[in-house]
């Protein structure tokens, strides 16, 4: 953020609190889509493994691994590119979209190729594949925190606000995945919904902040 | 600093282990329906969000944060010990889990 306001077009300017509110809503939607992926990928791996406990353990641990290491990498990137943070955020969201759209086919392929392999190999392969999008998801947090903190100048509030929005979005995503999407569409359809949500986040961020990119 | 990192590592390890166990509980109770996983994840995340908000309030005031952390861990350990028993004796005995049906 170069100034306290962002020029949306020649007619409109946004105040800093409004910009932060928009980023919170975008990050809420990112969290929502992340948990839709998590629930759906677990179901898909369950289909591939046939064992619920293994798929749950892999998905939960790969998400924690990705969010942790991704956060570390995202923090380094944010330090190196302090003026291109929003562009970086949009790029990462688009990468998640691409992976999301292809993930059902990829997991199906994994299941068919590793059908007769042992569980350790299948588990490790699934972990490595799912680590890619989760690393990307994890990287968005420090990038947005750094961006918000450039104007807010209070790291506690920046982290707290974004973390709160993202976590609540995650809760909403988990609820939506189990109690709404699975009743109205299949697993691939639910993943497509999450990918479209990520795409909407990237597109909205681009439209709102294109003058800054 | 190292003590805080170690505490954060231990609480993260324990909370994720418990999350897996709760997913198993709900998995048994719901015959591995995806709603069981979705419900546990949603409740965990709401709890983390509200907990982070309450934690932020403690940080803003002059509290002994080690004492607050200790009390929070004590309360959570009591919940960890009694939670599965309450779940098994009160909720699982019903024909279906009301919140998931």
Short mmCIF file of C-alpha atoms in Angstrom, two decimals:
data_model
loop_
_atom_site.label_atom_id
_atom_site.label_comp_id
_atom_site.label_asym_id
_atom_site.label_seq_id
_atom_site.Cartn_x
_atom_site.Cartn_y
_atom_site.Cartn_z
CA UNK A 1 0.00 0.00 0.00
CA UNK A 2 1.66 3.22 -1.06
CA UNK A 3 -0.84 5.66 0.46
CA UNK A 4 -3.67 5.50 2.96
CA UNK A 5 -6.21 5.30 0.17
CA UNK A 6 -6.45 3.28 -2.98
CA UNK A 7 -7.66 4.74 -6.25
CA UNK A 8 -10.21 2.35 -7.70
CA UNK A 9 -10.93 4.41 -10.74
CA UNK A 10 -10.89 8.06 -11.58
CA UNK A 11 -14.17 8.54 -9.68
CA UNK A 12 -13.79 6.38 -6.54
CA UNK A 13 -11.29 6.13 -3.72
CA UNK A 14 -11.40 3.71 -0.82
CA UNK A 15 -10.42 4.51 2.75
CA UNK A 16 -7.94 2.27 4.56
CA UNK A 17 -10.58 0.60 6.80
CA UNK A 18 -12.65 -0.23 3.71
CA UNK A 19 -9.61 -1.75 2.02
CA UNK A 20 -8.93 -3.84 5.12
CA UNK A 21 -12.59 -4.94 5.22
CA UNK A 22 -12.39 -6.05 1.58
CA UNK A 23 -9.20 -8.01 2.32
CA UNK A 24 -10.83 -9.64 5.36
CA UNK A 25 -13.82 -10.71 3.23
CA UNK A 26 -11.48 -12.06 0.54
CA UNK A 27 -9.47 -13.97 3.12
CA UNK A 28 -12.69 -15.29 4.66
CA UNK A 29 -13.58 -16.69 1.22
CA UNK A 30 -10.06 -18.18 0.84
CA UNK A 31 -10.49 -19.97 4.18
CA UNK A 32 -13.92 -21.18 3.12
CA UNK A 33 -12.63 -22.71 -0.12
CA UNK A 34 -9.61 -24.27 1.68
CA UNK A 35 -11.85 -26.26 4.00
CA UNK A 36 -14.12 -27.34 1.15
CA UNK A 37 -10.99 -28.77 -0.51
CA UNK A 38 -9.93 -30.41 2.74
CA UNK A 39 -13.22 -32.24 3.27
CA UNK A 40 -13.52 -33.26 -0.40
CA UNK A 41 -9.91 -34.40 -0.77
CA UNK A 42 -10.34 -36.53 2.35
CA UNK A 43 -13.38 -38.20 0.80
CA UNK A 44 -11.52 -38.75 -2.46
CA UNK A 45 -8.51 -40.27 -0.69
CA UNK A 46 -10.90 -42.42 1.33
CA UNK A 47 -12.19 -43.76 -1.98
CA UNK A 48 -8.61 -44.39 -3.13
CA UNK A 49 -7.38 -45.94 0.15
CA UNK A 50 -10.52 -47.56 1.44
CA UNK A 51 -9.40 -46.66 4.96
CA UNK A 52 -10.93 -43.63 6.62
CA UNK A 53 -8.29 -43.13 9.32
CA UNK A 54 -5.36 -43.03 6.86
CA UNK A 55 -7.04 -40.49 4.58
CA UNK A 56 -8.07 -38.26 7.51
CA UNK A 57 -4.55 -38.38 8.97
CA UNK A 58 -2.92 -37.59 5.63
CA UNK A 59 -5.26 -34.70 4.81
CA UNK A 60 -5.10 -33.10 8.27
CA UNK A 61 -1.32 -33.45 8.49
CA UNK A 62 -0.71 -32.21 4.93
CA UNK A 63 -2.84 -29.15 5.64
CA UNK A 64 -0.91 -28.38 8.81
CA UNK A 65 2.40 -29.03 7.05
CA UNK A 66 1.42 -26.81 4.12
CA UNK A 67 0.10 -24.00 6.28
CA UNK A 68 3.24 -24.05 8.44
CA UNK A 69 5.92 -24.30 5.75
CA UNK A 70 3.86 -22.18 3.34
CA UNK A 71 3.63 -19.50 6.01
CA UNK A 72 7.41 -19.55 6.39
CA UNK A 73 7.99 -19.30 2.63
CA UNK A 74 5.27 -16.67 2.25
CA UNK A 75 6.91 -14.56 4.94
CA UNK A 76 10.25 -14.68 3.09
CA UNK A 77 8.54 -13.76 -0.20
CA UNK A 78 6.68 -10.90 1.48
CA UNK A 79 9.99 -9.53 2.80
CA UNK A 80 11.58 -9.71 -0.66
CA UNK A 81 8.67 -8.19 -2.59
CA UNK A 82 7.09 -5.62 -0.28
CA UNK A 83 5.66 -3.59 -3.19
CA UNK A 84 4.15 -6.54 -5.09
CA UNK A 85 2.25 -8.23 -2.28
CA UNK A 86 -1.22 -8.05 -3.81
CA UNK A 87 0.05 -9.25 -7.19
CA UNK A 88 1.70 -12.16 -5.39
CA UNK A 89 -1.50 -12.92 -3.50
CA UNK A 90 -3.56 -12.94 -6.73
CA UNK A 91 -0.99 -15.15 -8.46
CA UNK A 92 -1.07 -17.66 -5.60
CA UNK A 93 -4.88 -17.72 -5.59
CA UNK A 94 -4.83 -18.44 -9.34
CA UNK A 95 -2.36 -21.30 -8.80
CA UNK A 96 -4.75 -22.77 -6.19
CA UNK A 97 -7.59 -22.43 -8.73
CA UNK A 98 -5.61 -24.39 -11.34
CA UNK A 99 -4.74 -27.14 -8.86
CA UNK A 100 -8.31 -27.23 -7.55
CA UNK A 101 -9.82 -27.75 -10.98
CA UNK A 102 -7.41 -30.57 -11.81
CA UNK A 103 -7.35 -32.21 -8.36
CA UNK A 104 -10.29 -34.63 -8.82
CA UNK A 105 -8.70 -36.06 -11.97
CA UNK A 106 -5.28 -36.13 -10.30
CA UNK A 107 -6.54 -38.03 -7.24
CA UNK A 108 -8.46 -40.45 -9.49
CA UNK A 109 -5.29 -41.04 -11.49
CA UNK A 110 -3.31 -41.54 -8.28
CA UNK A 111 -5.86 -44.10 -7.08
CA UNK A 112 -5.73 -46.05 -10.33
CA UNK A 113 -1.91 -45.95 -10.74
CA UNK A 114 -1.18 -46.86 -7.11
CA UNK A 115 -4.08 -49.28 -6.82
CA UNK A 116 -1.92 -52.27 -5.96
CA UNK A 117 0.83 -50.36 -4.12
CA UNK A 118 1.29 -50.46 -0.39
CA UNK A 119 -0.26 -47.86 1.87
CA UNK A 120 3.04 -46.14 2.70
CA UNK A 121 3.79 -45.37 -0.95
CA UNK A 122 0.23 -44.28 -1.68
CA UNK A 123 0.17 -42.15 1.45
CA UNK A 124 3.50 -40.47 0.70
CA UNK A 125 2.52 -39.76 -2.90
CA UNK A 126 -0.81 -38.27 -1.81
CA UNK A 127 1.00 -36.19 0.80
CA UNK A 128 3.46 -34.80 -1.75
CA UNK A 129 0.74 -33.96 -4.27
CA UNK A 130 -1.53 -32.28 -1.74
CA UNK A 131 1.40 -30.41 -0.21
CA UNK A 132 1.54 -28.18 -3.32
CA UNK A 133 -1.83 -26.41 -2.89
CA UNK A 134 -1.57 -26.35 0.91
CA UNK A 135 1.85 -24.66 0.71
CA UNK A 136 0.26 -22.07 -1.56
CA UNK A 137 -2.64 -21.58 0.87
CA UNK A 138 -0.21 -21.18 3.75
CA UNK A 139 1.84 -18.59 1.87
CA UNK A 140 -1.14 -16.23 1.46
CA UNK A 141 -1.40 -15.51 5.19
CA UNK A 142 1.95 -13.76 5.81
CA UNK A 143 1.65 -11.98 2.45
CA UNK A 144 -1.70 -10.42 3.38
CA UNK A 145 -0.56 -9.75 6.96
CA UNK A 146 2.47 -7.84 5.64
CA UNK A 147 0.25 -5.90 3.25
CA UNK A 148 -2.31 -4.95 5.92
CA UNK A 149 0.45 -4.12 8.40
CA UNK A 150 1.97 -1.62 5.97
CA UNK A 151 -0.96 0.69 6.72
CA UNK A 152 -2.17 -0.52 10.10
CA UNK A 153 1.26 -0.56 11.81
CA UNK A 154 0.05 -2.93 14.51
CA UNK A 155 1.13 -6.48 13.85
CA UNK A 156 -1.16 -7.89 16.57
CA UNK A 157 -4.28 -6.37 15.00
CA UNK A 158 -3.18 -7.29 11.47
CA UNK A 159 -2.53 -10.91 12.35
CA UNK A 160 -5.55 -11.15 14.65
CA UNK A 161 -8.03 -9.70 12.15
CA UNK A 162 -6.89 -11.78 9.19
CA UNK A 163 -6.52 -14.95 11.24
CA UNK A 164 -10.02 -14.49 12.67
CA UNK A 165 -11.53 -13.92 9.20
CA UNK A 166 -9.69 -16.88 7.67
CA UNK A 167 -10.55 -19.26 10.49
CA UNK A 168 -14.23 -18.32 10.48
CA UNK A 169 -14.21 -18.74 6.71
CA UNK A 170 -12.70 -22.19 7.24
CA UNK A 171 -15.48 -23.12 9.67
CA UNK A 172 -18.05 -21.93 7.15
CA UNK A 173 -16.31 -23.94 4.40
CA UNK A 174 -16.29 -27.13 6.47
CA UNK A 175 -19.98 -26.69 7.24
CA UNK A 176 -20.82 -25.92 3.60
CA UNK A 177 -18.85 -28.92 2.37
CA UNK A 178 -20.57 -31.43 4.62
CA UNK A 179 -24.07 -30.08 4.94
CA UNK A 180 -24.75 -28.13 1.74
CA UNK A 181 -22.49 -29.05 -1.17
CA UNK A 182 -22.54 -32.82 -0.71
CA UNK A 183 -26.35 -32.74 -0.72
CA UNK A 184 -26.53 -30.63 -3.87
CA UNK A 185 -23.60 -31.88 -5.96
CA UNK A 186 -20.91 -34.58 -6.06
CA UNK A 187 -17.31 -34.34 -4.79
CA UNK A 188 -15.89 -33.02 -8.07
CA UNK A 189 -18.70 -30.45 -8.24
CA UNK A 190 -17.95 -29.30 -4.70
CA UNK A 191 -14.25 -28.91 -5.56
CA UNK A 192 -15.23 -26.91 -8.63
CA UNK A 193 -17.29 -24.63 -6.36
CA UNK A 194 -14.23 -24.07 -4.15
CA UNK A 195 -12.06 -23.35 -7.21
CA UNK A 196 -14.64 -20.85 -8.52
CA UNK A 197 -14.61 -19.17 -5.09
CA UNK A 198 -10.79 -18.86 -5.29
CA UNK A 199 -11.14 -17.48 -8.81
CA UNK A 200 -13.70 -14.93 -7.58
CA UNK A 201 -11.27 -13.91 -4.81
CA UNK A 202 -8.44 -13.40 -7.31
CA UNK A 203 -10.68 -11.55 -9.74
CA UNK A 204 -12.16 -9.28 -7.03
CA UNK A 205 -8.69 -8.50 -5.69
CA UNK A 206 -7.53 -7.65 -9.20
CA UNK A 207 -10.53 -5.40 -9.92
CA UNK A 208 -10.32 -3.64 -6.54
CA UNK A 209 -6.57 -3.12 -6.42
CA UNK A 210 -5.41 -3.11 -10.04
CA UNK A 211 -3.99 0.40 -9.67
CA UNK A 212 -1.59 -0.94 -7.05
CA UNK A 213 -0.41 -4.03 -8.91
CA UNK B 1 10.91 -17.35 23.76
CA UNK B 2 12.00 -20.99 23.44
CA UNK B 3 9.58 -21.98 26.21
CA UNK B 4 6.70 -20.24 24.37
CA UNK B 5 7.66 -21.97 21.10
CA UNK B 6 7.86 -25.32 22.87
CA UNK B 7 4.45 -24.76 24.49
CA UNK B 8 2.94 -23.75 21.12
CA UNK B 9 4.45 -26.88 19.50
CA UNK B 10 3.07 -29.14 22.25
CA UNK B 11 -0.42 -27.60 22.20
CA UNK B 12 -0.48 -27.82 18.38
CA UNK B 13 0.60 -31.47 18.51
CA UNK B 14 -1.98 -32.35 21.15
CA UNK B 15 -4.85 -30.42 19.59
CA UNK B 16 -4.31 -32.03 16.17
CA UNK B 17 -4.02 -35.46 17.75
CA UNK B 18 -7.28 -34.85 19.57
CA UNK B 19 -8.85 -33.60 16.36
CA UNK B 20 -8.03 -36.90 14.66
CA UNK B 21 -9.47 -38.79 17.65
CA UNK B 22 -12.68 -36.74 17.57
CA UNK B 23 -12.98 -37.35 13.83
CA UNK B 24 -12.70 -41.05 14.64
CA UNK B 25 -15.41 -40.77 17.31
CA UNK B 26 -17.75 -39.02 14.93
CA UNK B 27 -16.70 -41.40 12.16
CA UNK B 28 -17.83 -44.37 14.27
CA UNK B 29 -21.02 -42.63 15.27
CA UNK B 30 -21.94 -41.53 11.75
CA UNK B 31 -20.63 -44.63 9.91
CA UNK B 32 -17.84 -42.55 8.30
CA UNK B 33 -20.25 -40.06 6.76
CA UNK B 34 -18.46 -36.92 5.48
CA UNK B 35 -20.71 -34.82 7.73
CA UNK B 36 -18.81 -36.17 10.76
CA UNK B 37 -15.50 -34.79 9.48
CA UNK B 38 -17.12 -31.53 8.36
CA UNK B 39 -18.77 -31.06 11.75
CA UNK B 40 -15.56 -31.66 13.75
CA UNK B 41 -13.53 -29.37 11.47
CA UNK B 42 -16.14 -26.60 11.67
CA UNK B 43 -16.38 -26.81 15.47
CA UNK B 44 -12.57 -26.89 15.82
CA UNK B 45 -12.15 -23.82 13.62
CA UNK B 46 -14.92 -21.86 15.36
CA UNK B 47 -13.28 -22.74 18.68
CA UNK B 48 -9.85 -21.62 17.45
CA UNK B 49 -11.29 -18.34 16.12
CA UNK B 50 -13.15 -17.54 19.35
CA UNK B 51 -10.17 -18.70 21.43
CA UNK B 52 -7.83 -16.44 19.45
CA UNK B 53 -10.20 -13.51 20.02
CA UNK B 54 -10.37 -14.17 23.78
CA UNK B 55 -6.58 -14.66 23.88
CA UNK B 56 -6.12 -11.30 22.17
CA UNK B 57 -8.23 -9.67 24.92
CA UNK B 58 -6.01 -11.23 27.61
CA UNK B 59 -2.92 -9.97 25.79
CA UNK B 60 -4.29 -6.42 25.72
CA UNK B 61 -4.66 -6.33 29.52
CA UNK B 62 -2.17 -6.81 32.32
CA UNK B 63 -2.59 -10.52 32.96
CA UNK B 64 0.04 -13.08 33.86
CA UNK B 65 -0.04 -14.82 30.49
CA UNK B 66 1.74 -17.94 31.76
CA UNK B 67 -0.96 -18.27 34.41
CA UNK B 68 -3.70 -17.76 31.80
CA UNK B 69 -2.07 -20.39 29.53
CA UNK B 70 -1.82 -22.81 32.45
CA UNK B 71 -5.50 -22.37 33.39
CA UNK B 72 -6.56 -22.74 29.73
CA UNK B 73 -4.58 -25.97 29.44
CA UNK B 74 -6.03 -27.27 32.73
CA UNK B 75 -9.59 -26.57 31.57
CA UNK B 76 -8.90 -28.15 28.19
CA UNK B 77 -7.38 -31.25 29.82
CA UNK B 78 -10.54 -31.70 31.92
CA UNK B 79 -12.62 -31.36 28.72
CA UNK B 80 -10.32 -33.82 26.93
CA UNK B 81 -10.81 -36.39 29.68
CA UNK B 82 -14.55 -35.97 30.08
CA UNK B 83 -15.48 -35.22 26.44
CA UNK B 84 -15.22 -38.76 25.03
CA UNK B 85 -17.04 -40.18 28.07
CA UNK B 86 -19.90 -37.68 27.68
CA UNK B 87 -19.98 -38.33 23.93
CA UNK B 88 -20.10 -42.10 24.39
CA UNK B 89 -22.55 -42.18 27.28
CA UNK B 90 -24.93 -39.39 26.33
CA UNK B 91 -24.84 -38.81 22.59
CA UNK B 92 -23.86 -42.11 20.99
CA UNK B 93 -26.57 -44.01 22.85
CA UNK B 94 -29.20 -42.24 20.79
CA UNK B 95 -30.16 -43.76 17.47
CA UNK B 96 -28.72 -40.77 15.59
CA UNK B 97 -26.69 -37.71 16.52
CA UNK B 98 -29.23 -34.88 16.60
CA UNK B 99 -26.90 -32.22 15.25
CA UNK B 100 -25.89 -34.34 12.26
CA UNK B 101 -29.26 -35.81 11.38
#
